[in-house]
Short mmCIF file of C-alpha atoms and ligand atoms in Angstrom, two decimals:
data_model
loop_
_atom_site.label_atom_id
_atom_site.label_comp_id
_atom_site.label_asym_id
_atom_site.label_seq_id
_atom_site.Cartn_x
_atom_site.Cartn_y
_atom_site.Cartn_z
CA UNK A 1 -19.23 20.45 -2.72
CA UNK A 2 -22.85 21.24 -3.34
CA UNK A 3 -24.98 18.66 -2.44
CA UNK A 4 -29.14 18.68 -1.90
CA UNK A 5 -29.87 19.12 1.82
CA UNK A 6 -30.59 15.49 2.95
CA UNK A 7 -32.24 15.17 6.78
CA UNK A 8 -32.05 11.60 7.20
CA UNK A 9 -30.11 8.33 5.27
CA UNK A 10 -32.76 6.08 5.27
CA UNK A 11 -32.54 4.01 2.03
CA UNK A 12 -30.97 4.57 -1.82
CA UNK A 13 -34.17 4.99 -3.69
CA UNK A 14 -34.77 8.13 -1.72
CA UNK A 15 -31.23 9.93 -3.20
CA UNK A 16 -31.76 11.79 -6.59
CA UNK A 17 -28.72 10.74 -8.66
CA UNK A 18 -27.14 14.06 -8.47
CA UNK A 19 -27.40 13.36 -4.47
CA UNK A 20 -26.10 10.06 -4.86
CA UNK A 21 -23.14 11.13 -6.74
CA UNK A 22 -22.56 14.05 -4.80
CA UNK A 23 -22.00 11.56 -1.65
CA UNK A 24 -19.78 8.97 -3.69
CA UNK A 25 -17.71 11.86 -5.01
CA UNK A 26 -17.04 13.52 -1.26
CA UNK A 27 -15.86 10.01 0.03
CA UNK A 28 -13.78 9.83 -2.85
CA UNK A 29 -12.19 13.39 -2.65
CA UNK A 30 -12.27 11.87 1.45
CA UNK A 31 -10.21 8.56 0.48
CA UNK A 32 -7.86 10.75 -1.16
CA UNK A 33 -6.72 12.68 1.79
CA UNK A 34 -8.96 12.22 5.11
CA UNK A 35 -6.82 14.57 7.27
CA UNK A 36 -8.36 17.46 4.86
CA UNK A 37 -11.51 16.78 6.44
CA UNK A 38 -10.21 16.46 10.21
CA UNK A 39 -12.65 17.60 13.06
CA UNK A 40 -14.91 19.75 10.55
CA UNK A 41 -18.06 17.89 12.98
CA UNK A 42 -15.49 18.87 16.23
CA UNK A 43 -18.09 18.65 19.06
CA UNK A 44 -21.23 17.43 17.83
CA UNK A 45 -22.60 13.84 18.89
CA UNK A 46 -23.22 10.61 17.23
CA UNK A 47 -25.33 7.77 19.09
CA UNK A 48 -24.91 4.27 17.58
CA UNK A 49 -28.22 2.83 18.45
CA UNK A 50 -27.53 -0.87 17.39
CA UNK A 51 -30.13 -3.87 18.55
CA UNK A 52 -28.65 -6.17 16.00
CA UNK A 53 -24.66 -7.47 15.66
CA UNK A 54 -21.81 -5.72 14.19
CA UNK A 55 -18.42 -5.10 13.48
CA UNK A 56 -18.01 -3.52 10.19
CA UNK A 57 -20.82 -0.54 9.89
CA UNK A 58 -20.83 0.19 13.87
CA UNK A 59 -16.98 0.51 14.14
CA UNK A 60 -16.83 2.26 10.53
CA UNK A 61 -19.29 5.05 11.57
CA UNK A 62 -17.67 5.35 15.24
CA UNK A 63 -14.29 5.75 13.31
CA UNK A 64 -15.66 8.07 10.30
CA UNK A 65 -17.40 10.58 13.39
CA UNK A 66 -13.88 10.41 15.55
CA UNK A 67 -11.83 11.67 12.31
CA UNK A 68 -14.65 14.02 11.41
CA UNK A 69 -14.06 15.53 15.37
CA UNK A 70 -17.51 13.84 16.35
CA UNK A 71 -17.73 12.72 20.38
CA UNK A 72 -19.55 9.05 19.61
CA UNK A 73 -21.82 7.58 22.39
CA UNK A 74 -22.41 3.50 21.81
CA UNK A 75 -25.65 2.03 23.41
CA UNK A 76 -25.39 -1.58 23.87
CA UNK A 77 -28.89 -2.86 23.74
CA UNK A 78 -28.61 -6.06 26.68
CA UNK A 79 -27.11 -3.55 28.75
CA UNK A 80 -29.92 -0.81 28.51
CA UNK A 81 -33.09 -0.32 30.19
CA UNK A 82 -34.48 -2.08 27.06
CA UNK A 83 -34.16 -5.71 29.11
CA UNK A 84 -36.37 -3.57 31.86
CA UNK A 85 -39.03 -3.46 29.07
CA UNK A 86 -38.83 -0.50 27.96
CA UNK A 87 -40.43 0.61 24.47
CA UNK A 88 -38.05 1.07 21.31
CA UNK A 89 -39.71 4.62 21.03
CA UNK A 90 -39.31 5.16 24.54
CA UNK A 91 -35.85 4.33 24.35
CA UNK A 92 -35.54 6.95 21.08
CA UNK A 93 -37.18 9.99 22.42
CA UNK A 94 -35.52 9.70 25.48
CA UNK A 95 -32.11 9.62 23.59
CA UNK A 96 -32.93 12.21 21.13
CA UNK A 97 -34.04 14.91 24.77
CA UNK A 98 -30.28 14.08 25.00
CA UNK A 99 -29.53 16.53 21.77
CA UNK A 100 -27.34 14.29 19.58
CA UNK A 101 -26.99 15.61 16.00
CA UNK A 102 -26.94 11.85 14.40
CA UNK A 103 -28.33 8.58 15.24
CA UNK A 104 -27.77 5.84 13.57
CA UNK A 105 -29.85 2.54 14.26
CA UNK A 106 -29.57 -1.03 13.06
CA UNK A 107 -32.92 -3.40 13.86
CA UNK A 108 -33.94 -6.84 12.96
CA UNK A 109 -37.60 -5.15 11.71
CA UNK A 110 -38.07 -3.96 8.42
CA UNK A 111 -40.24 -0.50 9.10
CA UNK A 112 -38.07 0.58 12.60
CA UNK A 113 -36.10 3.07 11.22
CA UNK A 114 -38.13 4.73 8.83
CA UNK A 115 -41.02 5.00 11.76
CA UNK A 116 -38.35 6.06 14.65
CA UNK A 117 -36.80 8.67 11.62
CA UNK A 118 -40.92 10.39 11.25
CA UNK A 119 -40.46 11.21 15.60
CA UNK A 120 -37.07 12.85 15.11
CA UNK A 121 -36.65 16.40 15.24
CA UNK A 122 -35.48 18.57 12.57
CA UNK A 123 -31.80 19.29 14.98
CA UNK A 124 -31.28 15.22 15.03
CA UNK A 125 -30.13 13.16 11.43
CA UNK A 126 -30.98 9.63 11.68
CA UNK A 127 -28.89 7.17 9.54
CA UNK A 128 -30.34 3.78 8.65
CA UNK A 129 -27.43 1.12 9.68
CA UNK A 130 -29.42 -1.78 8.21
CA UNK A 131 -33.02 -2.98 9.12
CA UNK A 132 -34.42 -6.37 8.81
CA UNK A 133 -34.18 -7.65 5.33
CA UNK A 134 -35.17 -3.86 4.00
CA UNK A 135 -32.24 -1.94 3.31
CA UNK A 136 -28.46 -0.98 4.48
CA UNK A 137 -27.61 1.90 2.50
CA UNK A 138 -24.58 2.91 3.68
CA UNK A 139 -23.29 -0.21 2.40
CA UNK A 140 -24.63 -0.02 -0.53
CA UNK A 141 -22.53 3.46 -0.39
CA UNK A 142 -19.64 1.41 0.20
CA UNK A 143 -19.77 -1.07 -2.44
CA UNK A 144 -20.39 1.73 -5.33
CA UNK A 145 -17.72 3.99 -4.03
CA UNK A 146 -15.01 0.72 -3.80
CA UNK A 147 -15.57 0.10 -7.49
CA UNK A 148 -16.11 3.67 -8.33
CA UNK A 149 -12.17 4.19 -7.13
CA UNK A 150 -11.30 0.40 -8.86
CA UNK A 151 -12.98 0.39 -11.58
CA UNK A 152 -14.02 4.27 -12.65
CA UNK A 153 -17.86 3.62 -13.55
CA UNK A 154 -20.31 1.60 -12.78
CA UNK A 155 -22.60 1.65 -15.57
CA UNK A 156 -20.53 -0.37 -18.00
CA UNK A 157 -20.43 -3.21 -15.75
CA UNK A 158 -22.11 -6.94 -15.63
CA UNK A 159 -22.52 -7.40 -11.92
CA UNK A 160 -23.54 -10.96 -9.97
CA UNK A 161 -24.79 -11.05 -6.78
CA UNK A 162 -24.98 -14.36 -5.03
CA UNK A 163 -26.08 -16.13 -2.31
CA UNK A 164 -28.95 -15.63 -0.07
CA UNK A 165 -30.51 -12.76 -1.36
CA UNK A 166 -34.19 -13.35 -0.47
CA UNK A 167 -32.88 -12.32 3.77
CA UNK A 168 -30.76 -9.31 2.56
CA UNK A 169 -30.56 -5.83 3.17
CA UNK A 170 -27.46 -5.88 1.52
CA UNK A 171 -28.79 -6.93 -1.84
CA UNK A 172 -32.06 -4.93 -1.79
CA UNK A 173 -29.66 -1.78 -1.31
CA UNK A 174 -27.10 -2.78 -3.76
CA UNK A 175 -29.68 -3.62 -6.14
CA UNK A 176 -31.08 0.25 -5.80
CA UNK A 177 -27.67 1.83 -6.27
CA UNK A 178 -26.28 -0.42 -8.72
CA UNK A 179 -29.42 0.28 -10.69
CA UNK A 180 -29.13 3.95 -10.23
CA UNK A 181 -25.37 3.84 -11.52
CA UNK A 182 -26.98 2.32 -14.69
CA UNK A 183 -25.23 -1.05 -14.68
CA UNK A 184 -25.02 -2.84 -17.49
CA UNK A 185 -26.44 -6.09 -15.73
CA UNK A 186 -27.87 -6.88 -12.49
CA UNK A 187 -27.74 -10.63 -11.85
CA UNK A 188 -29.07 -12.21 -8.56
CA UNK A 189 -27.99 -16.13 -8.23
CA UNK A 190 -29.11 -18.07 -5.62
CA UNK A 191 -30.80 -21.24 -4.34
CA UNK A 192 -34.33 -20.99 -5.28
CA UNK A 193 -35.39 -21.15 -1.71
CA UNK A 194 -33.02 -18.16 -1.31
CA UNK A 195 -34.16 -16.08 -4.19
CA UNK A 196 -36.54 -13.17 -3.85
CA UNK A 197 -40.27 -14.65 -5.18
CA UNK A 198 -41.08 -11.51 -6.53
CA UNK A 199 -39.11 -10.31 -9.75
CA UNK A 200 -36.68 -7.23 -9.18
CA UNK A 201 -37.06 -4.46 -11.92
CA UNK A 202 -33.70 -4.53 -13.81
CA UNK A 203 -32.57 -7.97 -12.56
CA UNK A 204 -31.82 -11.31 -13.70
CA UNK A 205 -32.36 -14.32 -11.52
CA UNK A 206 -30.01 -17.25 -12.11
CA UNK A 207 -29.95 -20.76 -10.43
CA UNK A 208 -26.64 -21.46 -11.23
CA UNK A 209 -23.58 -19.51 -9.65
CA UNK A 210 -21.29 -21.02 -13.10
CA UNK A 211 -23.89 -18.99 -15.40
CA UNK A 212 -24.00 -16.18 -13.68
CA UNK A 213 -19.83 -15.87 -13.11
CA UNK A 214 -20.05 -16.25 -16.83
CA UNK A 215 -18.88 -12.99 -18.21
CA UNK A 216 -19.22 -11.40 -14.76
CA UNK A 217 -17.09 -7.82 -14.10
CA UNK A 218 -17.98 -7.68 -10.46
CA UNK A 219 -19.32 -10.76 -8.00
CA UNK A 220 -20.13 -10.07 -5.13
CA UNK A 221 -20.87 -13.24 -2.59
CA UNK A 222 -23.39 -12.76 0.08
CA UNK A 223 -23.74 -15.48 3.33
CA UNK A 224 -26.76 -16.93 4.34
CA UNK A 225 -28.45 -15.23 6.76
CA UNK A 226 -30.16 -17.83 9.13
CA UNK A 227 -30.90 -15.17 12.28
CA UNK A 228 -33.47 -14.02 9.86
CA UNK A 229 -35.62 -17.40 9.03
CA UNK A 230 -37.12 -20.06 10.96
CA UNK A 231 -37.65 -23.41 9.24
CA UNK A 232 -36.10 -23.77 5.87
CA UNK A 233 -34.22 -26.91 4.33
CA UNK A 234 -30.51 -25.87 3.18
CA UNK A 235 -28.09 -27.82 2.15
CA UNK A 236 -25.35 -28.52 4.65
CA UNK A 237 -22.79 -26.51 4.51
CA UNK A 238 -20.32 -28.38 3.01
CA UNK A 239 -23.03 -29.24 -0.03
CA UNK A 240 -24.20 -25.64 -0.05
CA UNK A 241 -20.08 -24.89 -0.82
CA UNK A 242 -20.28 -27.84 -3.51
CA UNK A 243 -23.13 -25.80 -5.39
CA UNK A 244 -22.69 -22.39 -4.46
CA UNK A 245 -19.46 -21.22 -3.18
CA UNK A 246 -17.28 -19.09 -4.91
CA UNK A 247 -13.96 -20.91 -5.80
CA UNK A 248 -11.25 -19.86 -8.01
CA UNK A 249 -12.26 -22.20 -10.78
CA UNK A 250 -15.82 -20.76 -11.05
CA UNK A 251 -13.99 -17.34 -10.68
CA UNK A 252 -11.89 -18.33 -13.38
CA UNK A 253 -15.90 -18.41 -15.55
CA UNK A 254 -16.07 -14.54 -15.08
CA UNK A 255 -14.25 -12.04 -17.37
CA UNK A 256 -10.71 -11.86 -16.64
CA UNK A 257 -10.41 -8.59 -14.60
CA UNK A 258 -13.54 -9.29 -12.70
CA UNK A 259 -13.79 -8.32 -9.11
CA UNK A 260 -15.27 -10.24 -5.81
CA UNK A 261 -17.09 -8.66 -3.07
CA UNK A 262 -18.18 -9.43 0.47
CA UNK A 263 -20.35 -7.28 2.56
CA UNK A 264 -18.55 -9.39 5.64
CA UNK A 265 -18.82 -10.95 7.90
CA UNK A 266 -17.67 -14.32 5.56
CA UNK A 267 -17.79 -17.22 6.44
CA UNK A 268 -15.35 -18.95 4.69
CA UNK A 269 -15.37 -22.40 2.86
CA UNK A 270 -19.69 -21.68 3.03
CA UNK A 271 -20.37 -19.07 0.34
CA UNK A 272 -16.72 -18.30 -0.36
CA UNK A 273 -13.23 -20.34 -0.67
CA UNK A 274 -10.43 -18.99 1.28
CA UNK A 275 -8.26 -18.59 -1.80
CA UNK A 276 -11.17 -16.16 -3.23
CA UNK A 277 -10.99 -13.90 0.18
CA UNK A 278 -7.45 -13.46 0.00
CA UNK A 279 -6.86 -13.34 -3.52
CA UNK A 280 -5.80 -10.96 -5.56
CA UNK A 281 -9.34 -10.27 -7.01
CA UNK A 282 -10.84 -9.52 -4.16
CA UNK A 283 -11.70 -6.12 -2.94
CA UNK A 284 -13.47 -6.95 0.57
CA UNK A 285 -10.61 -5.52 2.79
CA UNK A 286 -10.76 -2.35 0.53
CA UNK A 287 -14.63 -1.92 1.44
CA UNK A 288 -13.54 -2.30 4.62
CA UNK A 289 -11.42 0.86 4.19
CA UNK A 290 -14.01 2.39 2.28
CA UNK A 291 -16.39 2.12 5.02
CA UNK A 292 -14.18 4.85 6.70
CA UNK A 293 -15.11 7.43 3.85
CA UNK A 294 -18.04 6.75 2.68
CA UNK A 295 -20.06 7.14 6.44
CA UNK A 296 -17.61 10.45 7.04
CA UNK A 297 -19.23 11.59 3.18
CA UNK A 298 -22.76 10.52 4.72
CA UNK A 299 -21.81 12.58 8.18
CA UNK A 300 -20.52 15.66 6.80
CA UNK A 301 -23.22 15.77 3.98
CA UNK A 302 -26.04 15.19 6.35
CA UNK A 303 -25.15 17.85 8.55
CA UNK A 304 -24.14 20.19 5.86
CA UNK A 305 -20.77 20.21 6.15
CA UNK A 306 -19.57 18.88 3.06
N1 CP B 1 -21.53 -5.39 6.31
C1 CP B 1 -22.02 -5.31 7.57
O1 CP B 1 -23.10 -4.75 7.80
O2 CP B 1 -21.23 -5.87 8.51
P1 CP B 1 -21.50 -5.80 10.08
O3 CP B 1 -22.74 -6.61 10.33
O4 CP B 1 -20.28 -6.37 10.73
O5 CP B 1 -21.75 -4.37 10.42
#
């Protein structure tokens, strides 16, 4: 595999193509047989540096570094010297004198990881695990590698993505690689109050989840994020379902083979039916898989391994 040297994963718009494909065809050759890859990192050192929540990308990257050989050190921000006061940049140089080869760091602020990534040294990768509303690339890895392997190609695909997308990192990533695959159609439905103000360069914006199903190859359903807004009037949840969850009937709107994502966590009967989760259709416990190989592709290509 010949991939571009990357230093840090800090968002999608700063892969070239050929580096994004590079990584999406590694996890793939990955997903195909994992043990291939076994301890090709064995003794180098990951540090999840997490102050936010999280289940999926935290336990997906400790996972992809164990298989890879990696020894993975967690730091659990209310038990750290960070409820002493100390500074987040205090905290990061004093974990990067450690020596770890990777860090990866989830925040709540938009500009963390980009500004923490400028104070690393050239011996230490950082690897954005989602900021603020800005950007989680490595699920945005996730999602294009799960349809690369179910569906072959992105580009000729119309693709919906619903919910709350104005508060997610999720989108704003998927968004960048979706548009980078050349998909056919980029569709963001939502609530107005929920919808980005600003219009999205190769997007459609849609206030009705039954018009943008319509015709849809791939929907993926995002929850709403309330951590990351104070005052705003929503519908209760049981309206906001009404209006915009995904049930099978609106599923039944889309084209017939169409696909349903979930970054996760869901919350079901909100911004998603129960049936929908566990229905055929649905590929969210696949990009759960997925999230195996595509942060062991981001790993092993990061510290030029691949
Ligand atoms: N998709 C995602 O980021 O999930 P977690 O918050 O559980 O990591």
């Amino acid at each position: 595999m010949n991939n571009p040297a990357i230093q840090h994963l800090l968002d999608i718009d700063s892969l070239s193509f050929e580096q994004l494909n590079a990584l999406l065809d590694l996890a793939a050759e990955i997903s195909r047989d994992p043990g291939a890859f076994a301890n090709r990192l064995e003794g180098q050192i990951m540090i999840n540096l997490f102050f936010e929540p999280s289940t999926r990308t935290r336990l997906s990257f400790e996972i992809a570094a164990k298989r890879l050989g990696m020894r993975v050190v967690n730091f659990w921000s209310e038990s750290s010297s960070s409820v002493k006061g100390e500074a987040l940049i205090d905290t990061f140089h004093t974990l990067t004198a450690m020596g770890p080869e990777v860090i990866t760091i989830r925040h709540s602020r938009d500009g963390v990881v980009k500004s923490l990534a400028a104070e690393a040294d050239k011996a230490c990768h950082i690897i954005n695990a989602g900021n603020g509303r800005h950007q989680h690339p490595t699920q945005a890895l996730v999602d294009a590698l799960t349809l690369k392997l179910t569906r072959g190609d992105v580009a000729p695909l119309v693709v919906t993505i619903a919910g709350d997308i104005e508060h997610s990192r999720v989108a704003r990533s998927a968004i960048d690689v979706f548009r980078k695959l050349g998909a056919a159609e980029i569709r963001l439905a939502g609530p107005e109050e929920l919808l980005p103000c600003e219009d999205i360069d190769g997007t459609e914006k849609f206030t009705s989840l039954d018009e943008a199903a319509r015709g849809a190859d791939v929907i993926m359903m995002l929850r709403i994020q309330r951590e990351r807004f104070g005052e705003l009037e929503l519908p209760d949840e049981a309206a906001y379902f009404e209006t915009w969850g995904l049930t099978p009937q609106r599923l039944g709107l889309a084209n017939e083979a169409c696909v349903v994502m979930h970054p996760g966590p869901v919350n079901r009967g909100v911004e998603i039916a129960s049936e929908v989760v566990d229905g055929e259709q649905s590929l969210i416990r696949q990009q759960a898989k997925n999230g195996v190989f595509a942060r062991m592709a981001v790993l092993l290509t990061l510290l030029n391994k691949a």
